[in-house]
């Protein structure tokens, strides 16, 4: 309720009509982003480099701390048949998405779902080959429940995007509200299963899994004063995001995560950052890397698709990798933590041995 209400209240208090921000399909372009700016580009470059340097430092630590011999009962297995089926589904629909076959025109805008369904199967199959287990096989019912949870999760980010309009969709012309909501929900349902499956796969890498669990403990400030300050600052930023989209657009990816963590801390619940106190860096590093890896495939498969998204980001709209400005990939790092936070109530904690099995 807090996350949904804050940006809308900011618009209402500014005297604007909130109806435009609730439009489905989201076709009206009412936010005009600022042009490219070298000072802002430099600022976000430094921010992204610091984040990446932190990740590389953590991976280096995990590599040094990884055990010399495998631990636990998990052992590698064969690549299962359904993994090959998923790979075939992914690759065939990738071809169909990027071509314009006349006989396929009716289904051309709807290739996102089968591409990502095949990708999710292939990633889980690769985890089986590496460790003998995977997220899909350990908790199949909960894994299925991730799909509707994922649709609601990404609809929230679509809602936030209405206040900054950093991306918009093409190839959806002629879709009414019902058709758009239905087909979009099918596509959005693959986000959490994709990222959490990638988290599970990366956890099978010794330097990222067992290695990151043995790194240096980090002293965190006491939550009794950090959490209220974080909640106030992140909440204010989210409330103002629609009034100052050129300055605060990056908070779309940061504020929801900070608000969620602050509320967890204030209510005495375990947060994603708490394992850092014991030297376990996995809940922070692996989700960020997983989302970045998935982000690469999202942007690549989007590039030549008929129904696709296009970016319009203030200050940094230059030097693209596919459709995404290169600095925009930094947003995937906090997004990975948000995916983990949203998925844990459904699938459990992937870094807790009791929840994994």
mmCIF file of N, CA, C and O in Angstrom, residues 75-136:
data_model
loop_
_atom_site.group_PDB
_atom_site.id
_atom_site.type_symbol
_atom_site.label_atom_id
_atom_site.label_comp_id
_atom_site.label_asym_id
_atom_site.label_seq_id
_atom_site.Cartn_x
_atom_site.Cartn_y
_atom_site.Cartn_z
ATOM 1 N N UNK A 75 25.435 -33.818 -5.951
ATOM 2 C CA UNK A 75 26.418 -34.286 -6.918
ATOM 3 C C UNK A 75 25.903 -33.972 -8.310
ATOM 4 O O UNK A 75 24.694 -33.906 -8.537
ATOM 5 N N UNK A 76 26.798 -33.792 -9.273
ATOM 6 C CA UNK A 76 26.358 -33.461 -10.634
ATOM 7 C C UNK A 76 25.475 -34.560 -11.206
ATOM 8 O O UNK A 76 25.595 -35.737 -10.858
ATOM 9 N N UNK A 77 24.594 -34.158 -12.106
ATOM 10 C CA UNK A 77 23.717 -35.121 -12.771
ATOM 11 C C UNK A 77 23.773 -34.919 -14.268
ATOM 12 O O UNK A 77 24.525 -34.088 -14.782
ATOM 13 N N UNK A 78 22.978 -35.679 -14.980
ATOM 14 C CA UNK A 78 22.895 -35.535 -16.432
ATOM 15 C C UNK A 78 21.983 -34.363 -16.785
ATOM 16 O O UNK A 78 21.074 -34.012 -16.021
ATOM 17 N N UNK A 79 22.231 -33.775 -17.930
ATOM 18 C CA UNK A 79 21.354 -32.715 -18.409
ATOM 19 C C UNK A 79 20.023 -33.356 -18.790
ATOM 20 O O UNK A 79 19.960 -34.179 -19.704
ATOM 21 N N UNK A 80 18.915 -33.019 -18.091
ATOM 22 C CA UNK A 80 17.653 -33.749 -18.301
ATOM 23 C C UNK A 80 17.025 -33.455 -19.658
ATOM 24 O O UNK A 80 17.271 -32.424 -20.280
ATOM 25 N N UNK A 81 16.132 -34.370 -20.069
ATOM 26 C CA UNK A 81 15.502 -34.241 -21.385
ATOM 27 C C UNK A 81 14.675 -32.976 -21.487
ATOM 28 O O UNK A 81 14.614 -32.339 -22.547
ATOM 29 N N UNK A 82 14.029 -32.582 -20.371
ATOM 30 C CA UNK A 82 13.181 -31.399 -20.428
ATOM 31 C C UNK A 82 14.009 -30.124 -20.555
ATOM 32 O O UNK A 82 13.513 -29.090 -20.990
ATOM 33 N N UNK A 83 15.286 -30.216 -20.205
ATOM 34 C CA UNK A 83 16.177 -29.089 -20.444
ATOM 35 C C UNK A 83 16.430 -28.902 -21.932
ATOM 36 O O UNK A 83 16.451 -27.771 -22.435
ATOM 37 N N UNK A 84 16.636 -30.039 -22.638
ATOM 38 C CA UNK A 84 16.803 -29.946 -24.086
ATOM 39 C C UNK A 84 15.529 -29.422 -24.745
ATOM 40 O O UNK A 84 15.590 -28.632 -25.702
ATOM 41 N N UNK A 85 14.367 -29.849 -24.233
ATOM 42 C CA UNK A 85 13.097 -29.344 -24.776
ATOM 43 C C UNK A 85 12.971 -27.837 -24.551
ATOM 44 O O UNK A 85 12.535 -27.089 -25.427
ATOM 45 N N UNK A 86 13.383 -27.380 -23.352
ATOM 46 C CA UNK A 86 13.343 -25.944 -23.080
ATOM 47 C C UNK A 86 14.288 -25.168 -23.968
ATOM 48 O O UNK A 86 13.946 -24.082 -24.452
ATOM 49 N N UNK A 87 15.470 -25.721 -24.182
ATOM 50 C CA UNK A 87 16.430 -25.056 -25.049
ATOM 51 C C UNK A 87 15.904 -24.963 -26.475
ATOM 52 O O UNK A 87 16.042 -23.921 -27.140
ATOM 53 N N UNK A 88 15.279 -26.024 -26.955
ATOM 54 C CA UNK A 88 14.697 -26.000 -28.301
ATOM 55 C C UNK A 88 13.562 -24.987 -28.386
ATOM 56 O O UNK A 88 13.426 -24.260 -29.377
ATOM 57 N N UNK A 89 12.726 -24.927 -27.345
ATOM 58 C CA UNK A 89 11.625 -23.964 -27.315
ATOM 59 C C UNK A 89 12.159 -22.539 -27.350
ATOM 60 O O UNK A 89 11.645 -21.676 -28.069
ATOM 61 N N UNK A 90 13.203 -22.278 -26.559
ATOM 62 C CA UNK A 90 13.792 -20.944 -26.502
ATOM 63 C C UNK A 90 14.388 -20.535 -27.839
ATOM 64 O O UNK A 90 14.103 -19.449 -28.369
ATOM 65 N N UNK A 91 15.204 -21.401 -28.435
ATOM 66 C CA UNK A 91 15.909 -21.054 -29.665
ATOM 67 C C UNK A 91 14.951 -20.932 -30.851
ATOM 68 O O UNK A 91 15.104 -20.036 -31.689
ATOM 69 N N UNK A 92 13.958 -21.816 -30.928
ATOM 70 C CA UNK A 92 13.018 -21.752 -32.052
ATOM 71 C C UNK A 92 12.182 -20.479 -31.992
ATOM 72 O O UNK A 92 11.931 -19.825 -33.020
ATOM 73 N N UNK A 93 11.762 -20.095 -30.802
ATOM 74 C CA UNK A 93 10.963 -18.874 -30.687
ATOM 75 C C UNK A 93 11.822 -17.620 -30.802
ATOM 76 O O UNK A 93 11.321 -16.563 -31.181
ATOM 77 N N UNK A 94 13.090 -17.721 -30.467
ATOM 78 C CA UNK A 94 14.013 -16.617 -30.737
ATOM 79 C C UNK A 94 14.070 -16.360 -32.238
ATOM 80 O O UNK A 94 13.978 -15.208 -32.693
ATOM 81 N N UNK A 95 14.187 -17.424 -33.022
ATOM 82 C CA UNK A 95 14.188 -17.278 -34.480
ATOM 83 C C UNK A 95 12.886 -16.666 -34.972
ATOM 84 O O UNK A 95 12.884 -15.736 -35.790
ATOM 85 N N UNK A 96 11.765 -17.153 -34.448
ATOM 86 C CA UNK A 96 10.470 -16.635 -34.876
ATOM 87 C C UNK A 96 10.280 -15.181 -34.464
ATOM 88 O O UNK A 96 9.649 -14.399 -35.181
ATOM 89 N N UNK A 97 10.812 -14.799 -33.305
ATOM 90 C CA UNK A 97 10.660 -13.421 -32.829
ATOM 91 C C UNK A 97 11.408 -12.438 -33.707
ATOM 92 O O UNK A 97 10.960 -11.307 -33.908
ATOM 93 N N UNK A 98 12.558 -12.845 -34.236
ATOM 94 C CA UNK A 98 13.398 -11.922 -34.990
ATOM 95 C C UNK A 98 13.123 -11.960 -36.492
ATOM 96 O O UNK A 98 13.618 -11.112 -37.224
ATOM 97 N N UNK A 99 12.376 -12.944 -36.949
ATOM 98 C CA UNK A 99 11.999 -13.009 -38.356
ATOM 99 C C UNK A 99 10.591 -12.446 -38.531
ATOM 100 O O UNK A 99 9.902 -12.144 -37.563
ATOM 101 N N UNK A 100 10.197 -12.291 -39.771
ATOM 102 C CA UNK A 100 8.857 -11.776 -40.054
ATOM 103 C C UNK A 100 8.180 -12.702 -41.055
ATOM 104 O O UNK A 100 7.822 -12.315 -42.167
ATOM 105 N N UNK A 101 8.002 -13.970 -40.653
ATOM 106 C CA UNK A 101 7.348 -14.938 -41.515
ATOM 107 C C UNK A 101 5.873 -14.557 -41.678
ATOM 108 O O UNK A 101 5.179 -14.291 -40.688
ATOM 109 N N UNK A 102 5.405 -14.564 -42.910
ATOM 110 C CA UNK A 102 4.021 -14.145 -43.169
ATOM 111 C C UNK A 102 3.019 -15.083 -42.503
ATOM 112 O O UNK A 102 1.954 -14.647 -42.058
ATOM 113 N N UNK A 103 3.350 -16.373 -42.430
ATOM 114 C CA UNK A 103 2.423 -17.338 -41.845
ATOM 115 C C UNK A 103 2.359 -17.234 -40.323
ATOM 116 O O UNK A 103 1.481 -17.825 -39.692
ATOM 117 N N UNK A 104 3.284 -16.464 -39.743
ATOM 118 C CA UNK A 104 3.373 -16.375 -38.280
ATOM 119 C C UNK A 104 2.866 -15.036 -37.755
ATOM 120 O O UNK A 104 2.969 -14.751 -36.563
ATOM 121 N N UNK A 105 2.292 -14.218 -38.607
ATOM 122 C CA UNK A 105 1.999 -12.836 -38.237
ATOM 123 C C UNK A 105 1.069 -12.729 -37.031
ATOM 124 O O UNK A 105 1.210 -11.827 -36.207
ATOM 125 N N UNK A 106 0.136 -13.682 -36.884
ATOM 126 C CA UNK A 106 -0.831 -13.587 -35.794
ATOM 127 C C UNK A 106 -0.160 -13.787 -34.433
ATOM 128 O O UNK A 106 -0.578 -13.189 -33.426
ATOM 129 N N UNK A 107 0.899 -14.596 -34.406
ATOM 130 C CA UNK A 107 1.562 -14.907 -33.139
ATOM 131 C C UNK A 107 2.847 -14.117 -32.933
ATOM 132 O O UNK A 107 3.488 -14.250 -31.891
ATOM 133 N N UNK A 108 3.211 -13.288 -33.916
ATOM 134 C CA UNK A 108 4.482 -12.574 -33.863
ATOM 135 C C UNK A 108 4.656 -11.728 -32.593
ATOM 136 O O UNK A 108 5.752 -11.687 -32.028
ATOM 137 N N UNK A 109 3.611 -11.057 -32.111
ATOM 138 C CA UNK A 109 3.814 -10.227 -30.907
ATOM 139 C C UNK A 109 3.902 -11.021 -29.597
ATOM 140 O O UNK A 109 4.104 -10.424 -28.542
ATOM 141 N N UNK A 110 3.761 -12.363 -29.653
ATOM 142 C CA UNK A 110 3.611 -13.129 -28.415
ATOM 143 C C UNK A 110 4.727 -14.161 -28.225
ATOM 144 O O UNK A 110 4.498 -15.223 -27.636
ATOM 145 N N UNK A 111 5.917 -13.856 -28.686
ATOM 146 C CA UNK A 111 7.027 -14.815 -28.564
ATOM 147 C C UNK A 111 7.787 -14.683 -27.249
ATOM 148 O O UNK A 111 8.617 -15.540 -26.933
ATOM 149 N N UNK A 112 7.540 -13.627 -26.495
ATOM 150 C CA UNK A 112 8.287 -13.413 -25.248
ATOM 151 C C UNK A 112 8.093 -14.578 -24.285
ATOM 152 O O UNK A 112 9.064 -15.081 -23.698
ATOM 153 N N UNK A 113 6.849 -15.009 -24.102
ATOM 154 C CA UNK A 113 6.560 -16.067 -23.126
ATOM 155 C C UNK A 113 7.264 -17.376 -23.470
ATOM 156 O O UNK A 113 7.946 -17.939 -22.609
ATOM 157 N N UNK A 114 7.139 -17.917 -24.685
ATOM 158 C CA UNK A 114 7.829 -19.185 -24.950
ATOM 159 C C UNK A 114 9.351 -19.082 -24.914
ATOM 160 O O UNK A 114 10.019 -20.045 -24.518
ATOM 161 N N UNK A 115 9.910 -17.939 -25.310
ATOM 162 C CA UNK A 115 11.366 -17.772 -25.196
ATOM 163 C C UNK A 115 11.794 -17.915 -23.749
ATOM 164 O O UNK A 115 12.726 -18.665 -23.421
ATOM 165 N N UNK A 116 11.095 -17.229 -22.849
ATOM 166 C CA UNK A 116 11.514 -17.233 -21.450
ATOM 167 C C UNK A 116 11.098 -18.507 -20.727
ATOM 168 O O UNK A 116 11.785 -18.929 -19.788
ATOM 169 N N UNK A 117 10.015 -19.129 -21.151
ATOM 170 C CA UNK A 117 9.672 -20.434 -20.581
ATOM 171 C C UNK A 117 10.757 -21.446 -20.908
ATOM 172 O O UNK A 117 11.187 -22.230 -20.039
ATOM 173 N N UNK A 118 11.230 -21.433 -22.167
ATOM 174 C CA UNK A 118 12.319 -22.328 -22.547
ATOM 175 C C UNK A 118 13.607 -22.000 -21.823
ATOM 176 O O UNK A 118 14.348 -22.896 -21.401
ATOM 177 N N UNK A 119 13.898 -20.707 -21.662
ATOM 178 C CA UNK A 119 15.097 -20.282 -20.950
ATOM 179 C C UNK A 119 15.066 -20.757 -19.499
ATOM 180 O O UNK A 119 16.072 -21.262 -18.971
ATOM 181 N N UNK A 120 13.932 -20.621 -18.837
ATOM 182 C CA UNK A 120 13.799 -21.029 -17.437
ATOM 183 C C UNK A 120 14.023 -22.532 -17.299
ATOM 184 O O UNK A 120 14.712 -23.001 -16.378
ATOM 185 N N UNK A 121 13.455 -23.319 -18.221
ATOM 186 C CA UNK A 121 13.676 -24.763 -18.187
ATOM 187 C C UNK A 121 15.153 -25.093 -18.390
ATOM 188 O O UNK A 121 15.720 -25.950 -17.693
ATOM 189 N N UNK A 122 15.790 -24.409 -19.356
ATOM 190 C CA UNK A 122 17.193 -24.691 -19.642
ATOM 191 C C UNK A 122 18.094 -24.329 -18.466
ATOM 192 O O UNK A 122 19.048 -25.060 -18.147
ATOM 193 N N UNK A 123 17.819 -23.208 -17.800
ATOM 194 C CA UNK A 123 18.632 -22.794 -16.651
ATOM 195 C C UNK A 123 18.476 -23.797 -15.512
ATOM 196 O O UNK A 123 19.464 -24.181 -14.857
ATOM 197 N N UNK A 124 17.260 -24.253 -15.248
ATOM 198 C CA UNK A 124 17.054 -25.253 -14.202
ATOM 199 C C UNK A 124 17.728 -26.570 -14.565
ATOM 200 O O UNK A 124 18.291 -27.247 -13.692
ATOM 201 N N UNK A 125 17.687 -26.940 -15.836
ATOM 202 C CA UNK A 125 18.348 -28.169 -16.264
ATOM 203 C C UNK A 125 19.861 -28.062 -16.088
ATOM 204 O O UNK A 125 20.522 -29.038 -15.696
ATOM 205 N N UNK A 126 20.417 -26.896 -16.363
ATOM 206 C CA UNK A 126 21.850 -26.703 -16.178
ATOM 207 C C UNK A 126 22.226 -26.801 -14.698
ATOM 208 O O UNK A 126 23.291 -27.317 -14.342
ATOM 209 N N UNK A 127 21.342 -26.309 -13.824
ATOM 210 C CA UNK A 127 21.580 -26.446 -12.387
ATOM 211 C C UNK A 127 21.572 -27.920 -11.980
ATOM 212 O O UNK A 127 22.369 -28.343 -11.128
ATOM 213 N N UNK A 128 20.684 -28.712 -12.579
ATOM 214 C CA UNK A 128 20.671 -30.150 -12.312
ATOM 215 C C UNK A 128 21.978 -30.788 -12.738
ATOM 216 O O UNK A 128 22.557 -31.611 -12.020
ATOM 217 N N UNK A 129 22.464 -30.410 -13.908
ATOM 218 C CA UNK A 129 23.722 -30.972 -14.405
ATOM 219 C C UNK A 129 24.888 -30.613 -13.497
ATOM 220 O O UNK A 129 25.796 -31.420 -13.275
ATOM 221 N N UNK A 130 24.865 -29.416 -12.918
ATOM 222 C CA UNK A 130 25.983 -28.969 -12.086
ATOM 223 C C UNK A 130 25.907 -29.508 -10.665
ATOM 224 O O UNK A 130 26.929 -29.767 -10.046
ATOM 225 N N UNK A 131 24.695 -29.625 -10.137
ATOM 226 C CA UNK A 131 24.579 -29.961 -8.710
ATOM 227 C C UNK A 131 23.661 -31.133 -8.409
ATOM 228 O O UNK A 131 23.561 -31.555 -7.260
ATOM 229 N N UNK A 132 22.948 -31.646 -9.415
ATOM 230 C CA UNK A 132 22.019 -32.732 -9.172
ATOM 231 C C UNK A 132 20.647 -32.299 -8.718
ATOM 232 O O UNK A 132 19.770 -33.127 -8.488
ATOM 233 N N UNK A 133 20.420 -30.984 -8.588
ATOM 234 C CA UNK A 133 19.139 -30.475 -8.118
ATOM 235 C C UNK A 133 18.889 -29.111 -8.763
ATOM 236 O O UNK A 133 19.779 -28.529 -9.383
ATOM 237 N N UNK A 134 17.675 -28.619 -8.613
ATOM 238 C CA UNK A 134 17.341 -27.289 -9.139
ATOM 239 C C UNK A 134 16.105 -26.780 -8.421
ATOM 240 O O UNK A 134 15.389 -27.532 -7.743
ATOM 241 N N UNK A 135 15.841 -25.514 -8.585
ATOM 242 C CA UNK A 135 14.707 -24.874 -7.926
ATOM 243 C C UNK A 135 13.391 -25.504 -8.356
ATOM 244 O O UNK A 135 12.487 -25.717 -7.546
ATOM 245 N N UNK A 136 13.262 -25.820 -9.628
ATOM 246 C CA UNK A 136 12.029 -26.392 -10.163
ATOM 247 C C UNK A 136 11.719 -27.749 -9.540
ATOM 248 O O UNK A 136 10.560 -28.041 -9.219
#
